[in-house]
Short mmCIF file of N, CA, C and O in Angstrom, two decimals:
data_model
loop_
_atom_site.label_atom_id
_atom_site.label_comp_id
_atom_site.label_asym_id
_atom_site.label_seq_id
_atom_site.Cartn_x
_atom_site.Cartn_y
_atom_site.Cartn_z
N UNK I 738 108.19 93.78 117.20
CA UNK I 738 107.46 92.81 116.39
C UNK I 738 106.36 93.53 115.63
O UNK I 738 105.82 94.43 116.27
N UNK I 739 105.92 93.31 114.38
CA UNK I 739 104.86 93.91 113.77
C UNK I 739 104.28 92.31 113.09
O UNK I 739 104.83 91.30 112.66
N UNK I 740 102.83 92.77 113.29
CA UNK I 740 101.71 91.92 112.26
C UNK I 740 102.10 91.45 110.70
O UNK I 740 102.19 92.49 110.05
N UNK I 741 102.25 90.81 110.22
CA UNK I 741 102.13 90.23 108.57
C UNK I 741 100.84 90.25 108.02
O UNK I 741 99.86 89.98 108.70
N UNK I 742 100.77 90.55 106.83
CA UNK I 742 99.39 89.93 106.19
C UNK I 742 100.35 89.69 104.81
O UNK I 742 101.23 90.33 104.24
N UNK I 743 99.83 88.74 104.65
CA UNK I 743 99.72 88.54 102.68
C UNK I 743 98.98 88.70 102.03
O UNK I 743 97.98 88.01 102.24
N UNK I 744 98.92 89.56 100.97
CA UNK I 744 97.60 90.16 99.55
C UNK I 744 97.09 88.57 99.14
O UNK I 744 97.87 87.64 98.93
N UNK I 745 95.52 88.45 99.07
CA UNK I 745 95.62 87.13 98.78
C UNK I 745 95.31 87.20 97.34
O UNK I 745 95.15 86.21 96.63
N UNK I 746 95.24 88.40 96.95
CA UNK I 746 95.36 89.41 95.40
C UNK I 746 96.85 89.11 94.78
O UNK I 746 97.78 89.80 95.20
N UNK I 747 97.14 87.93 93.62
CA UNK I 747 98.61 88.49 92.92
C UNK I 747 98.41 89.80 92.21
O UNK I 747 97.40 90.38 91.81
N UNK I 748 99.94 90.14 92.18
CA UNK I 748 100.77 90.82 91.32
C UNK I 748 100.78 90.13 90.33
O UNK I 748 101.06 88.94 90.25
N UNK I 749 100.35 91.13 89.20
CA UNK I 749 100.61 90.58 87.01
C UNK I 749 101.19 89.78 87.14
O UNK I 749 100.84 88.81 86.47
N UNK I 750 102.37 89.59 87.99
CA UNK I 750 103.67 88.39 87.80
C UNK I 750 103.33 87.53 88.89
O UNK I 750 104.14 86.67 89.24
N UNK I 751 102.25 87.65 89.46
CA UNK I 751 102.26 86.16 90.09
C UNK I 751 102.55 86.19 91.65
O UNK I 751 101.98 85.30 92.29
N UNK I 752 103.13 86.82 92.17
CA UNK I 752 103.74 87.33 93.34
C UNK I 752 102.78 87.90 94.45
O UNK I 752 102.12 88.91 94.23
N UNK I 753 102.71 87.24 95.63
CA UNK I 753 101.42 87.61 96.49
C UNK I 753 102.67 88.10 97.89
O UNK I 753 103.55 87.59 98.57
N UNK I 754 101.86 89.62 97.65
CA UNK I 754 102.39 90.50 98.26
C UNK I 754 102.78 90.56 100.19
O UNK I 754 101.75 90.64 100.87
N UNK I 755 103.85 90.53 100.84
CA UNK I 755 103.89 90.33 102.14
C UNK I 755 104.10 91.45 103.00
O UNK I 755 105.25 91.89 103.00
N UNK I 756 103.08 92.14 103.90
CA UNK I 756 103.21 93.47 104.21
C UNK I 756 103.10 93.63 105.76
O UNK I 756 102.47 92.78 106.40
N UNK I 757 103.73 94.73 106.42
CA UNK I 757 103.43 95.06 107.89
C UNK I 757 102.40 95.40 107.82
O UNK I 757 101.84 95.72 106.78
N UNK I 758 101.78 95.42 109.28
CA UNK I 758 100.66 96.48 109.32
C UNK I 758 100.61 98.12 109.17
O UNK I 758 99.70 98.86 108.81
N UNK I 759 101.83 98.38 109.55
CA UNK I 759 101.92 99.70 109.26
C UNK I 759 102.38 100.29 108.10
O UNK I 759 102.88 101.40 107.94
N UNK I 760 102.10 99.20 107.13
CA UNK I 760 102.20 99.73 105.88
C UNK I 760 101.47 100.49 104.94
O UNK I 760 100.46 99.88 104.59
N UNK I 761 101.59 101.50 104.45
CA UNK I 761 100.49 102.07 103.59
C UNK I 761 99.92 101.46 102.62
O UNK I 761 98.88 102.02 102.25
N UNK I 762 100.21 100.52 102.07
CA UNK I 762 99.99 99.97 101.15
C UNK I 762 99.11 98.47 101.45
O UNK I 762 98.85 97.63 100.59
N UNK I 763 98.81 98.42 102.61
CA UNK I 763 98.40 96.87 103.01
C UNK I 763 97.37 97.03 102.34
O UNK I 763 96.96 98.19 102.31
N UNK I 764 96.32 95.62 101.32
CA UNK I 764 95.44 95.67 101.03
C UNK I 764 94.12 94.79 101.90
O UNK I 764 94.15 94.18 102.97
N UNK I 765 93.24 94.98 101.12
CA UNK I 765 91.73 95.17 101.76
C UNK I 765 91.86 93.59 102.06
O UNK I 765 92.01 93.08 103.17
N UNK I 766 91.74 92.68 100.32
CA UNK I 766 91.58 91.34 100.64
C UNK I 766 93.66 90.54 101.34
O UNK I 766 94.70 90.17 100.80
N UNK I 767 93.21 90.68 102.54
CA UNK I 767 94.32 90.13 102.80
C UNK I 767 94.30 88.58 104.17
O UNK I 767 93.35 88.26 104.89
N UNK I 768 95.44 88.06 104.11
CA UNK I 768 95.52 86.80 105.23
C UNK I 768 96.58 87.40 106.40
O UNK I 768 97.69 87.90 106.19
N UNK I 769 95.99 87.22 107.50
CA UNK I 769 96.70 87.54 108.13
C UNK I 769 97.92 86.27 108.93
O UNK I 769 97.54 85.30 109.58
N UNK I 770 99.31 86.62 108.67
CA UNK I 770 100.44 85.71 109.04
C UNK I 770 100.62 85.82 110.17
O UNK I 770 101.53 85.02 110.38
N UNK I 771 100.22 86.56 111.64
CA UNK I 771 100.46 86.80 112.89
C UNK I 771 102.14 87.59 112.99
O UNK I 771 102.60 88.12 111.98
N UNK I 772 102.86 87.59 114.21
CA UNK I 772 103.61 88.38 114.42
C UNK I 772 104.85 87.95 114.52
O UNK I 772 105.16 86.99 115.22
N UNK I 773 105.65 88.61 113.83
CA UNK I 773 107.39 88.05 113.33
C UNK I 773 108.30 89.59 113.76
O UNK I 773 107.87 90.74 113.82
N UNK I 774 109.43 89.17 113.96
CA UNK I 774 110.13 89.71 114.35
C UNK I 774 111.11 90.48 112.97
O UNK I 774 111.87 91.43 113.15
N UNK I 775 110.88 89.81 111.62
CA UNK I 775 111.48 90.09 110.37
C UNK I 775 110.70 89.66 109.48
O UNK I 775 109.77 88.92 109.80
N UNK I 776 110.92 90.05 108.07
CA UNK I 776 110.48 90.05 107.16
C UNK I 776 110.57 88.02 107.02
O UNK I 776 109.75 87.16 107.33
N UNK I 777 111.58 87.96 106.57
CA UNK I 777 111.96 86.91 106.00
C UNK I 777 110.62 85.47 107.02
O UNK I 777 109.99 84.56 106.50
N UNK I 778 110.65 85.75 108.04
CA UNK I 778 109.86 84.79 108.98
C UNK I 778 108.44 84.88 108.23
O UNK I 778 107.88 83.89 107.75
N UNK I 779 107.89 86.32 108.18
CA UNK I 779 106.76 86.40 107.52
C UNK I 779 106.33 85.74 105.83
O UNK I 779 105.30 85.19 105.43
N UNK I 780 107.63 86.09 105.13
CA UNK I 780 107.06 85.39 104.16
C UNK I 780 107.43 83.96 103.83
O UNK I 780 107.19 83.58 102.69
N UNK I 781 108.21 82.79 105.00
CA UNK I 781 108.19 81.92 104.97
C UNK I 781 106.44 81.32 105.43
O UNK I 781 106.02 80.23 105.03
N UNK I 782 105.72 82.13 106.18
CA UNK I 782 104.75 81.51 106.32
C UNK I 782 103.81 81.84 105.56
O UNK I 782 102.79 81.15 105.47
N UNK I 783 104.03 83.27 104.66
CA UNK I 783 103.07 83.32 103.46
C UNK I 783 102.76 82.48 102.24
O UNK I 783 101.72 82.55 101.58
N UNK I 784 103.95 81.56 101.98
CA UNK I 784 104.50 80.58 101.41
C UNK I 784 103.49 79.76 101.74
O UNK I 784 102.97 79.27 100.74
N UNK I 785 103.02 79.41 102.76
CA UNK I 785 102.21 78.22 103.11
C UNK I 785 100.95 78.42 102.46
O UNK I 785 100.14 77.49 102.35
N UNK I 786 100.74 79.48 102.06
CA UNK I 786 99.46 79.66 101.58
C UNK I 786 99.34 80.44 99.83
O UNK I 786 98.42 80.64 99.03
N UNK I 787 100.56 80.65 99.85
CA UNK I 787 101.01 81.24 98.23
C UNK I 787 102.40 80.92 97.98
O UNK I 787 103.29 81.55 98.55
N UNK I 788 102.70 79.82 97.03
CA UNK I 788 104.26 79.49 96.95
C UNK I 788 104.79 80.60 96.81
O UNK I 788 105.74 80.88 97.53
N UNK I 789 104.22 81.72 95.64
CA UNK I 789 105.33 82.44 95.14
C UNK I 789 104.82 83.93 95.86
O UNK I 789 104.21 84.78 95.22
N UNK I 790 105.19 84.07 97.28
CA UNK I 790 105.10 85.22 97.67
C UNK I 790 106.34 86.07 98.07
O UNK I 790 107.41 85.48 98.18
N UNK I 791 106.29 87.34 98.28
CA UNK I 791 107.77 87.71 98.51
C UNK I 791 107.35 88.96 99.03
O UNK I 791 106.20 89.38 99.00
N UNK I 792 108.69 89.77 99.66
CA UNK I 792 108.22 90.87 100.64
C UNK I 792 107.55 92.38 99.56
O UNK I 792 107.52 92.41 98.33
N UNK I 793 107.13 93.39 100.46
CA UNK I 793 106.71 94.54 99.32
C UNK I 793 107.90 95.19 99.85
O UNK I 793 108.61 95.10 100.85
N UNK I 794 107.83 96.05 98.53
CA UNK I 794 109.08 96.79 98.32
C UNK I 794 109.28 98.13 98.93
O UNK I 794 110.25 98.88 98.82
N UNK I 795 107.92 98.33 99.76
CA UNK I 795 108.10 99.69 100.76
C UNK I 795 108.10 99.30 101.85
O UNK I 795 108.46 100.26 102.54
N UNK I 796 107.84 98.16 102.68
CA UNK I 796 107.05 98.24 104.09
C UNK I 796 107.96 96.51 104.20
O UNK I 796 107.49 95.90 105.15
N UNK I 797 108.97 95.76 103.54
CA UNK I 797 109.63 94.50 103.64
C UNK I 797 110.66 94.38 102.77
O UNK I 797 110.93 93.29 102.27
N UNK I 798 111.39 95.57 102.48
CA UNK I 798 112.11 95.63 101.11
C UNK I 798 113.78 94.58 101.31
O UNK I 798 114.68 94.61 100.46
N UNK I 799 113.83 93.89 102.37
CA UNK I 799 114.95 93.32 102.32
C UNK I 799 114.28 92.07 102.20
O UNK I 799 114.98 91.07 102.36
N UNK I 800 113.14 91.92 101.95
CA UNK I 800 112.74 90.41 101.40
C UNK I 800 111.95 90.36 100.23
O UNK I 800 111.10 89.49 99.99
N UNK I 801 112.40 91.76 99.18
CA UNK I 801 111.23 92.06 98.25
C UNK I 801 112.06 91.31 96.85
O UNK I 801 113.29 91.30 96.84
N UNK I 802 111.55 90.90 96.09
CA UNK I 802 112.60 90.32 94.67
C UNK I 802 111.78 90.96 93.93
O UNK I 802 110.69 91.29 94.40
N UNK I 803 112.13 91.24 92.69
CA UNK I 803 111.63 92.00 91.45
C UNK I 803 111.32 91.09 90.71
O UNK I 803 110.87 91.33 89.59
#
């Protein structure tokens, strides 16, 4: 299981970023989603707090959309 957070920072396009903790890329201002077993769990609950969030493309890339 690993930690979630969501960027509560969008992406240009709108897209609020869904990351492990052991991601390099996790940012500063973030929400933390508690602990999921997959991507997809995490950004159903990032959703609750940013419709249009989706996984990052290094650290959740089977839930990342372009």
């Amino acid at each position: 299981m690993y930690v979630y957070y969501v960027n509560r920072n969008a992406q240009p396009n709108g897209n609020h970023e869904v990351h492990r903790s052991d991601c390099p890329f996790v940012p500063f201002n973030k929400q933390d989603l508690g602990y999921y077993l997959h991507c997809q769990s995490a950004v159903v609950a990032a959703k609750r707090y940013f419709a249009q969030s989706n996984g990052c493309y290094w650290c959740s890339k089977p839930c990342h959309s372009a």
